[in-house]
Amino acid sequence: AAMVKETIRVYARVKPPGRRQQAGIYSVDDDEKSLSSLEIIVPHDLADGFVNNKRESYKFKFQKIFDQEAKQDVVFDSIAKPVAECVLAGYNGTIFAYGQTGSGKTFTITGGAERYSDRGIIPRTLSYIFDQLRKDSSKVYTTHVSYLEIYNECGYDLLDPRHEASRLEDLPKVTIMEDPDQNIHLKNLSLQQATNEEEALNLLFLGDTNRMIAETPMNQASTRSHCIFTIHISSKEPGSATIRRSKLHLVDLAGSERVAKTGVGGHLLTEAKYINLSLHYLEQVIIALAEKNRSHIPYRNSMMTSVLRDSLGGNCMTTMIATLSLDKRNIDESLSTCRFAQRVALIKNEAVLNEEMDPKLMIVQLKKEIQELKDELALVTGKERTSELSQDELLQLDELIETFLEDNDPDSTLDVGADMRKIKYCFVHVKQLMNHSKISDKKLLSQHISEEKDTNKEAGEEELKKLKELLQQRDNEINILVNMLKKEKKKAQDALFQLNAASAGSTVLEQSHSINLEESQSSSSCFSLKEAKDFSSSVHRLPFLSRQTGGKMSLGCQEAFEVFKRDHADSITIEDNKQLLNQRFTEAKCLGEKLNEVRNKINHLKGEINQRHVQRAALAISSPSEELYTLDPVEEKLRTEIEEEKKRYKTMFNRLKGLKVEIEHLQLLMEKVKVKLQKDFEVWWSEESINLQQENPEMVSSPNTTTVYPRFIKSSQHLSTSSFSETTRVSPNEDPAGKNNSITSNNPTLKTRTPPISSTSIPLTGDSQADADILAFIKARQNILQKKGKSCQ
Ligand code: ADP
Ligand code: MG
């Protein structure tokens, strides 16, 4: 098989700074032809504290360095596209991002949650791969995706649609199994089939949302866990038993930050330890791989290194992106990221074309071939070679021979069918008859027959021998394959289980309610954007949102959420995206209308051509002339017009398709921001509740205020699914100006700490939980208004 030996390609990407621009910390020497180099300059004031004060600048080589202004499409084109191409050709690929928390790993791998143009490597790769698959009709492709999160040496399946996790522990646990050939299998990781870009993106968003929901401030999953999104592709030429399988891992590693050992002056950096133990093991693996003559590579020390074993020094084309957040505070982390990258760049991988025979298919093919051979054999030898002809058959044959011999018609034949036994019997019988009579022309006949018989027999026997040999050969092959299959089956039991789970699971994701492009081509239908516009349709696609909503959200909580939503920074993003979405809808609608126009025009032109045909046919009858049999210039003109309209139709149609993808992406982005908003609110809400309880324990009759939090998780989702499409709506309980309330932003008393309103002035419900909510809300509102008051001054 084809093999590509290559060292791991290592790129660097520098994140744009937050607010303060710091010049002179690093410089990039970008050489188009060879490697680029990154120089990190350690400021004098820092140089003392760590590393070695004799050096103040460090140089690192990278395949290419993407500086602050590099856009996502450029990063995709140079880093991910070549890998995606290899994966399409049947090689394994891995792209992993390594860097400290906040340096842009997730931004690079998955993308930003705000703008469509911010989508990262995963969605762009999916889009690219499905585009390529569509273009290649020479093979049959199957694609699956999986999404694994590893936290604390435990794997979790982010794509299992049966689970509606609100905590990481609720997700199905994935474990590693190693077969006798030391291949790694991931038990419980579902492989979801994705037949197109849209399905794959939905799965990605499902996983990303599970990833976000599962995260609590306690476990800090996003900085402490590794996430591996994998695209599995298999391809086969029609009719062939050879299958190519390849995997593309897109990996967002845990933050690489370290803790420095305190109290060891001067050598803090070199003694610093990873916060995340598995990154320590990753480094061990990298070091071992870089060493020559090292036979044992400690992959098994952690789940992450086990899962990525092939990506590191194995059968894979691997690429690393070192993400850097290059400001003063992060110089030590950036240096260690770069050092790690330099080591990784030494590792050699050997990617082989993953071709295998499908034993099942092979057996089917061989069985067919054998049947054909048997038929052929039967034709030459007679069907059941072992058994004798029955008495009836013999009598029948005698009769046939007699009739044949008595028939004077020179054209008469003796036809006993393609059965060697019968043919042989006939010869024997005729021979006997011949021996009994001495008639000369009968002799002649017999001679003629026996000659024929000899040649026939010779040829037949030779062929028989050949066919028998072939049959033997095929039998052996089948035996071997059956054994192979048995072995394979044992090995693949685990994989098969996952496949089953996947096929069962994939039905859960509903077919999306999208603009039906196929339908739009038929002449009668029009574009229906209504469904696409109905935001709730995209909500149905994400099962976690449609989960049971349990109890209702209390009034206070609801109102607080509205206020929170308004003041939250993300609401701007939501509004922006909403506007953009509306714009796109209008565009799509407009395009749809135009498409209909063009279609009508085409139909009209077709009508004209038909009319023209009828006219000319009538003319040909009434006054025939030569001219009528030549090409009709008018018709030609109409045809060119149709062609042009068709071209227009096609371009518009493709644009509409692009719009559709963007619209769907925007909807999912909004969904994500929204979930994040809820989570932020939940955290804020429980904090507020606790504060309230601590400050005024007598006000809260509920002994356990923190229970507000879990109750809210469910109810807020209920609220949002129904009201998100109208975020601008003012809730009936809302008092945006705060005019009717004694707590207003104009109230100067609020700028100092005011005691909570006494319980008599607000309509308490008597339900202790609801009352706690209301009180918490009022308190929260005071805080918000106070903050607003301050910022206004
Ligand atoms: P990590 O995953 O490494 O912890 P993130 O990808 O979450 O880091 O990035 C941290 C923040 O910086 C996010 O708000 C992200 O949107 C932003 N960010 C990162 N890289 C870029 C970039 N290249 N351009 C713009 N914003 C970025
Ligand atoms: Mg991250």
GROMACS .gro file of C-alpha atoms and ligand atoms in nm, residues 13 15-16 100-107, ligand 1:
model
   38
   13ARG     CA    1  -0.122   3.124   1.559
   15LYS     CA    2  -0.426   3.564   1.915
   16PRO     CA    3  -0.515   3.932   1.886
  100GLN     CA    4  -0.276   2.786   2.726
  101THR     CA    5  -0.636   2.864   2.814
  102GLY     CA    6  -0.759   3.169   2.630
  103SER     CA    7  -0.502   3.147   2.352
  104GLY     CA    8  -0.756   3.059   2.082
  105LYS     CA    9  -0.768   2.679   2.061
  106THR     CA   10  -1.145   2.658   2.053
  107PHE     CA   11  -1.164   2.963   1.830
  794ADP     P1   12  -0.900   2.854   2.435
  794ADP     O1   13  -0.995   2.759   2.372
  794ADP     O2   14  -0.760   2.831   2.393
  794ADP     O3   15  -0.914   2.859   2.583
  794ADP     P2   16  -1.061   3.048   2.305
  794ADP     O4   17  -1.063   2.994   2.168
  794ADP     O5   18  -1.181   3.026   2.387
  794ADP     O6   19  -0.933   2.999   2.383
  794ADP     O7   20  -1.027   3.202   2.292
  794ADP     C1   21  -1.042   3.294   2.399
  794ADP     C2   22  -1.111   3.419   2.350
  794ADP     O8   23  -1.037   3.485   2.251
  794ADP     C3   24  -1.244   3.389   2.288
  794ADP     O9   25  -1.334   3.491   2.324
  794ADP     C4   26  -1.217   3.392   2.141
  794ADP    O10   27  -1.331   3.431   2.068
  794ADP     C5   28  -1.107   3.496   2.130
  794ADP     N1   29  -1.016   3.466   2.019
  794ADP     C6   30  -0.926   3.369   2.017
  794ADP     N2   31  -0.855   3.370   1.903
  794ADP     C7   32  -0.903   3.470   1.831
  794ADP     C8   33  -0.872   3.524   1.702
  794ADP     N3   34  -0.776   3.471   1.626
  794ADP     N4   35  -0.942   3.630   1.659
  794ADP     C9   36  -1.039   3.683   1.735
  794ADP     N5   37  -1.073   3.637   1.856
  794ADP    C10   38  -1.007   3.533   1.906
   0.00000   0.00000   0.00000
